């Protein structure tokens, strides 16, 4: 009988990496729909088990329930100066250079709605 050593798991993500979560592949899911979430998460903790799993948190530092495998996560390199897509403008206030919009961000739930200066919108 041969003894096969188990390799240490490869850690592909580190803490504080930005990731997206894979959407479940269901039998009747349309192929033209995106396969990854629009919402961006942060790797909060890496569990050095076999296979390696990851604990995530959202952009408001609230923990996401459960652990995720590396195959379920897509690392992204979004920086704070990148553009975020607005799904809908909900309210408007002010006028001229002080005009602001209350926006719903695409792929994020209502907890992330925020006021944005009109000059920042493109």
JSON list of C-alpha atoms in Angstrom, two decimals:
[
{"chain": "A", "resi": 1, "resn": "UNK", "atom": "CA", "xyz": [0.00, 0.00, 0.00]},
{"chain": "A", "resi": 2, "resn": "UNK", "atom": "CA", "xyz": [1.40, 3.38, -1.01]},
{"chain": "A", "resi": 3, "resn": "UNK", "atom": "CA", "xyz": [1.33, 6.35, 1.32]},
{"chain": "A", "resi": 4, "resn": "UNK", "atom": "CA", "xyz": [0.29, 9.55, -0.44]},
{"chain": "A", "resi": 5, "resn": "UNK", "atom": "CA", "xyz": [1.11, 12.75, 1.41]},
{"chain": "A", "resi": 6, "resn": "UNK", "atom": "CA", "xyz": [-1.61, 15.39, 1.53]},
{"chain": "A", "resi": 7, "resn": "UNK", "atom": "CA", "xyz": [-0.33, 18.74, 0.34]},
{"chain": "A", "resi": 8, "resn": "UNK", "atom": "CA", "xyz": [-0.98, 21.88, 2.27]},
{"chain": "A", "resi": 9, "resn": "UNK", "atom": "CA", "xyz": [-3.95, 23.73, 0.78]},
{"chain": "A", "resi": 10, "resn": "UNK", "atom": "CA", "xyz": [-3.10, 26.56, -1.59]},
{"chain": "A", "resi": 11, "resn": "UNK", "atom": "CA", "xyz": [-4.30, 29.88, -0.22]},
{"chain": "A", "resi": 12, "resn": "UNK", "atom": "CA", "xyz": [-5.39, 32.02, -3.14]},
{"chain": "A", "resi": 13, "resn": "UNK", "atom": "CA", "xyz": [-6.93, 34.91, -1.20]},
{"chain": "A", "resi": 14, "resn": "UNK", "atom": "CA", "xyz": [-5.68, 36.96, 1.71]},
{"chain": "A", "resi": 15, "resn": "UNK", "atom": "CA", "xyz": [-7.50, 38.93, 4.37]},
{"chain": "A", "resi": 16, "resn": "UNK", "atom": "CA", "xyz": [-8.81, 42.31, 3.13]},
{"chain": "A", "resi": 17, "resn": "UNK", "atom": "CA", "xyz": [-8.94, 41.13, -0.52]},
{"chain": "A", "resi": 18, "resn": "UNK", "atom": "CA", "xyz": [-12.02, 42.30, -2.42]},
{"chain": "A", "resi": 19, "resn": "UNK", "atom": "CA", "xyz": [-14.14, 39.52, -3.91]},
{"chain": "A", "resi": 20, "resn": "UNK", "atom": "CA", "xyz": [-17.47, 38.78, -5.60]},
{"chain": "A", "resi": 21, "resn": "UNK", "atom": "CA", "xyz": [-19.58, 35.70, -4.83]},
{"chain": "A", "resi": 22, "resn": "UNK", "atom": "CA", "xyz": [-20.57, 33.19, -7.49]},
{"chain": "A", "resi": 23, "resn": "UNK", "atom": "CA", "xyz": [-24.30, 32.99, -8.18]},
{"chain": "A", "resi": 24, "resn": "UNK", "atom": "CA", "xyz": [-25.67, 29.47, -7.89]},
{"chain": "A", "resi": 25, "resn": "UNK", "atom": "CA", "xyz": [-25.78, 27.51, -11.15]},
{"chain": "A", "resi": 26, "resn": "UNK", "atom": "CA", "xyz": [-29.35, 26.32, -11.41]},
{"chain": "A", "resi": 27, "resn": "UNK", "atom": "CA", "xyz": [-30.60, 24.13, -14.25]},
{"chain": "A", "resi": 28, "resn": "UNK", "atom": "CA", "xyz": [-32.82, 26.82, -15.82]},
{"chain": "A", "resi": 29, "resn": "UNK", "atom": "CA", "xyz": [-30.49, 29.77, -15.30]},
{"chain": "A", "resi": 30, "resn": "UNK", "atom": "CA", "xyz": [-29.90, 31.84, -18.42]},
{"chain": "A", "resi": 31, "resn": "UNK", "atom": "CA", "xyz": [-26.33, 31.83, -19.71]},
{"chain": "A", "resi": 32, "resn": "UNK", "atom": "CA", "xyz": [-26.41, 35.50, -20.68]},
{"chain": "A", "resi": 33, "resn": "UNK", "atom": "CA", "xyz": [-26.93, 36.64, -17.09]},
{"chain": "A", "resi": 34, "resn": "UNK", "atom": "CA", "xyz": [-23.82, 37.51, -15.08]},
{"chain": "A", "resi": 35, "resn": "UNK", "atom": "CA", "xyz": [-22.41, 34.66, -13.01]},
{"chain": "A", "resi": 36, "resn": "UNK", "atom": "CA", "xyz": [-21.01, 36.82, -10.21]},
{"chain": "A", "resi": 37, "resn": "UNK", "atom": "CA", "xyz": [-22.67, 39.15, -7.70]},
{"chain": "A", "resi": 38, "resn": "UNK", "atom": "CA", "xyz": [-22.53, 42.90, -8.26]},
{"chain": "A", "resi": 39, "resn": "UNK", "atom": "CA", "xyz": [-21.96, 43.48, -4.56]},
{"chain": "A", "resi": 40, "resn": "UNK", "atom": "CA", "xyz": [-18.35, 43.50, -3.44]},
{"chain": "A", "resi": 41, "resn": "UNK", "atom": "CA", "xyz": [-17.23, 41.78, -0.23]},
{"chain": "A", "resi": 42, "resn": "UNK", "atom": "CA", "xyz": [-14.03, 41.73, 1.82]},
{"chain": "A", "resi": 43, "resn": "UNK", "atom": "CA", "xyz": [-12.27, 38.58, 3.03]},
{"chain": "A", "resi": 44, "resn": "UNK", "atom": "CA", "xyz": [-12.50, 38.87, 6.81]},
{"chain": "A", "resi": 45, "resn": "UNK", "atom": "CA", "xyz": [-10.77, 35.64, 7.82]},
{"chain": "A", "resi": 46, "resn": "UNK", "atom": "CA", "xyz": [-8.96, 32.75, 6.14]},
{"chain": "A", "resi": 47, "resn": "UNK", "atom": "CA", "xyz": [-9.53, 29.29, 7.65]},
{"chain": "A", "resi": 48, "resn": "UNK", "atom": "CA", "xyz": [-6.53, 27.04, 7.04]},
{"chain": "A", "resi": 49, "resn": "UNK", "atom": "CA", "xyz": [-8.53, 23.85, 6.74]},
{"chain": "A", "resi": 50, "resn": "UNK", "atom": "CA", "xyz": [-8.62, 21.39, 3.88]},
{"chain": "A", "resi": 51, "resn": "UNK", "atom": "CA", "xyz": [-9.95, 22.78, 1.60]},
{"chain": "A", "resi": 52, "resn": "UNK", "atom": "CA", "xyz": [-9.30, 26.39, 2.58]},
{"chain": "A", "resi": 53, "resn": "UNK", "atom": "CA", "xyz": [-12.46, 28.36, 3.39]},
{"chain": "A", "resi": 54, "resn": "UNK", "atom": "CA", "xyz": [-13.07, 32.09, 3.77]},
{"chain": "A", "resi": 55, "resn": "UNK", "atom": "CA", "xyz": [-15.30, 34.22, 5.98]},
{"chain": "A", "resi": 56, "resn": "UNK", "atom": "CA", "xyz": [-16.60, 37.40, 4.29]},
{"chain": "A", "resi": 57, "resn": "UNK", "atom": "CA", "xyz": [-17.95, 40.76, 5.34]},
{"chain": "A", "resi": 58, "resn": "UNK", "atom": "CA", "xyz": [-19.79, 43.40, 3.34]},
{"chain": "A", "resi": 59, "resn": "UNK", "atom": "CA", "xyz": [-18.62, 46.96, 2.74]},
{"chain": "A", "resi": 60, "resn": "UNK", "atom": "CA", "xyz": [-20.20, 48.07, 6.03]},
{"chain": "A", "resi": 61, "resn": "UNK", "atom": "CA", "xyz": [-18.08, 45.49, 7.90]},
{"chain": "A", "resi": 62, "resn": "UNK", "atom": "CA", "xyz": [-21.09, 43.27, 8.69]},
{"chain": "A", "resi": 63, "resn": "UNK", "atom": "CA", "xyz": [-20.33, 39.54, 8.65]},
{"chain": "A", "resi": 64, "resn": "UNK", "atom": "CA", "xyz": [-21.83, 37.37, 5.91]},
{"chain": "A", "resi": 65, "resn": "UNK", "atom": "CA", "xyz": [-23.36, 34.12, 7.15]},
{"chain": "A", "resi": 66, "resn": "UNK", "atom": "CA", "xyz": [-21.38, 30.97, 6.33]},
{"chain": "A", "resi": 67, "resn": "UNK", "atom": "CA", "xyz": [-17.97, 30.21, 4.83]},
{"chain": "A", "resi": 68, "resn": "UNK", "atom": "CA", "xyz": [-16.99, 30.13, 1.17]},
{"chain": "A", "resi": 69, "resn": "UNK", "atom": "CA", "xyz": [-14.61, 28.01, -0.89]},
{"chain": "A", "resi": 70, "resn": "UNK", "atom": "CA", "xyz": [-12.06, 29.66, -3.21]},
{"chain": "A", "resi": 71, "resn": "UNK", "atom": "CA", "xyz": [-13.98, 28.34, -6.25]},
{"chain": "A", "resi": 72, "resn": "UNK", "atom": "CA", "xyz": [-17.03, 30.36, -5.16]},
{"chain": "A", "resi": 73, "resn": "UNK", "atom": "CA", "xyz": [-15.11, 33.64, -4.99]},
{"chain": "A", "resi": 74, "resn": "UNK", "atom": "CA", "xyz": [-13.69, 35.93, -7.65]},
{"chain": "A", "resi": 75, "resn": "UNK", "atom": "CA", "xyz": [-10.92, 38.30, -6.62]},
{"chain": "A", "resi": 76, "resn": "UNK", "atom": "CA", "xyz": [-11.31, 41.82, -7.98]},
{"chain": "A", "resi": 77, "resn": "UNK", "atom": "CA", "xyz": [-9.09, 44.87, -7.92]},
{"chain": "A", "resi": 78, "resn": "UNK", "atom": "CA", "xyz": [-11.65, 47.63, -7.41]},
{"chain": "A", "resi": 79, "resn": "UNK", "atom": "CA", "xyz": [-10.18, 50.69, -5.77]},
{"chain": "A", "resi": 80, "resn": "UNK", "atom": "CA", "xyz": [-11.96, 53.53, -4.00]},
{"chain": "A", "resi": 81, "resn": "UNK", "atom": "CA", "xyz": [-11.39, 55.81, -7.01]},
{"chain": "A", "resi": 82, "resn": "UNK", "atom": "CA", "xyz": [-13.11, 53.40, -9.44]},
{"chain": "A", "resi": 83, "resn": "UNK", "atom": "CA", "xyz": [-16.65, 54.01, -10.60]},
{"chain": "A", "resi": 84, "resn": "UNK", "atom": "CA", "xyz": [-19.66, 52.39, -8.98]},
{"chain": "A", "resi": 85, "resn": "UNK", "atom": "CA", "xyz": [-22.87, 51.98, -10.96]},
{"chain": "A", "resi": 86, "resn": "UNK", "atom": "CA", "xyz": [-26.04, 53.74, -9.84]},
{"chain": "A", "resi": 87, "resn": "UNK", "atom": "CA", "xyz": [-29.22, 51.73, -10.29]},
{"chain": "A", "resi": 88, "resn": "UNK", "atom": "CA", "xyz": [-31.65, 54.53, -9.55]},
{"chain": "A", "resi": 89, "resn": "UNK", "atom": "CA", "xyz": [-31.81, 58.12, -8.28]},
{"chain": "A", "resi": 90, "resn": "UNK", "atom": "CA", "xyz": [-34.34, 58.11, -5.43]},
{"chain": "A", "resi": 91, "resn": "UNK", "atom": "CA", "xyz": [-34.33, 61.74, -4.21]},
{"chain": "A", "resi": 92, "resn": "UNK", "atom": "CA", "xyz": [-32.80, 65.11, -5.08]},
{"chain": "A", "resi": 93, "resn": "UNK", "atom": "CA", "xyz": [-31.95, 68.06, -2.84]},
{"chain": "A", "resi": 94, "resn": "UNK", "atom": "CA", "xyz": [-30.25, 71.42, -3.29]},
{"chain": "A", "resi": 95, "resn": "UNK", "atom": "CA", "xyz": [-29.57, 73.34, -6.48]},
{"chain": "A", "resi": 96, "resn": "UNK", "atom": "CA", "xyz": [-26.62, 74.50, -8.53]},
{"chain": "A", "resi": 97, "resn": "UNK", "atom": "CA", "xyz": [-23.24, 73.37, -7.19]},
{"chain": "A", "resi": 98, "resn": "UNK", "atom": "CA", "xyz": [-24.84, 72.12, -3.94]},
{"chain": "A", "resi": 99, "resn": "UNK", "atom": "CA", "xyz": [-27.18, 69.68, -5.68]},
{"chain": "A", "resi": 100, "resn": "UNK", "atom": "CA", "xyz": [-27.13, 66.11, -4.31]},
{"chain": "A", "resi": 101, "resn": "UNK", "atom": "CA", "xyz": [-28.80, 62.83, -5.24]},
{"chain": "A", "resi": 102, "resn": "UNK", "atom": "CA", "xyz": [-29.94, 60.03, -2.96]},
{"chain": "A", "resi": 103, "resn": "UNK", "atom": "CA", "xyz": [-29.01, 56.94, -4.99]},
{"chain": "A", "resi": 104, "resn": "UNK", "atom": "CA", "xyz": [-29.49, 53.19, -4.92]},
{"chain": "A", "resi": 105, "resn": "UNK", "atom": "CA", "xyz": [-26.28, 51.40, -5.90]},
{"chain": "A", "resi": 106, "resn": "UNK", "atom": "CA", "xyz": [-26.52, 48.59, -8.44]},
{"chain": "A", "resi": 107, "resn": "UNK", "atom": "CA", "xyz": [-26.13, 45.17, -6.83]},
{"chain": "A", "resi": 108, "resn": "UNK", "atom": "CA", "xyz": [-26.37, 46.48, -3.26]},
{"chain": "A", "resi": 109, "resn": "UNK", "atom": "CA", "xyz": [-29.39, 46.42, -0.98]},
{"chain": "A", "resi": 110, "resn": "UNK", "atom": "CA", "xyz": [-31.11, 49.48, 0.50]},
{"chain": "A", "resi": 111, "resn": "UNK", "atom": "CA", "xyz": [-28.75, 49.69, 3.50]},
{"chain": "A", "resi": 112, "resn": "UNK", "atom": "CA", "xyz": [-26.13, 51.10, 1.14]},
{"chain": "A", "resi": 113, "resn": "UNK", "atom": "CA", "xyz": [-28.26, 53.92, -0.32]},
{"chain": "A", "resi": 114, "resn": "UNK", "atom": "CA", "xyz": [-26.46, 57.23, 0.12]},
{"chain": "A", "resi": 115, "resn": "UNK", "atom": "CA", "xyz": [-26.32, 60.91, -0.79]},
{"chain": "A", "resi": 116, "resn": "UNK", "atom": "CA", "xyz": [-23.90, 61.76, -3.60]},
{"chain": "A", "resi": 117, "resn": "UNK", "atom": "CA", "xyz": [-22.91, 65.17, -4.92]},
{"chain": "A", "resi": 118, "resn": "UNK", "atom": "CA", "xyz": [-24.23, 65.85, -8.41]},
{"chain": "A", "resi": 119, "resn": "UNK", "atom": "CA", "xyz": [-20.71, 66.80, -9.56]},
{"chain": "A", "resi": 120, "resn": "UNK", "atom": "CA", "xyz": [-19.54, 63.24, -8.82]},
{"chain": "A", "resi": 121, "resn": "UNK", "atom": "CA", "xyz": [-22.16, 61.71, -11.13]},
{"chain": "A", "resi": 122, "resn": "UNK", "atom": "CA", "xyz": [-21.27, 60.99, -14.75]}
]
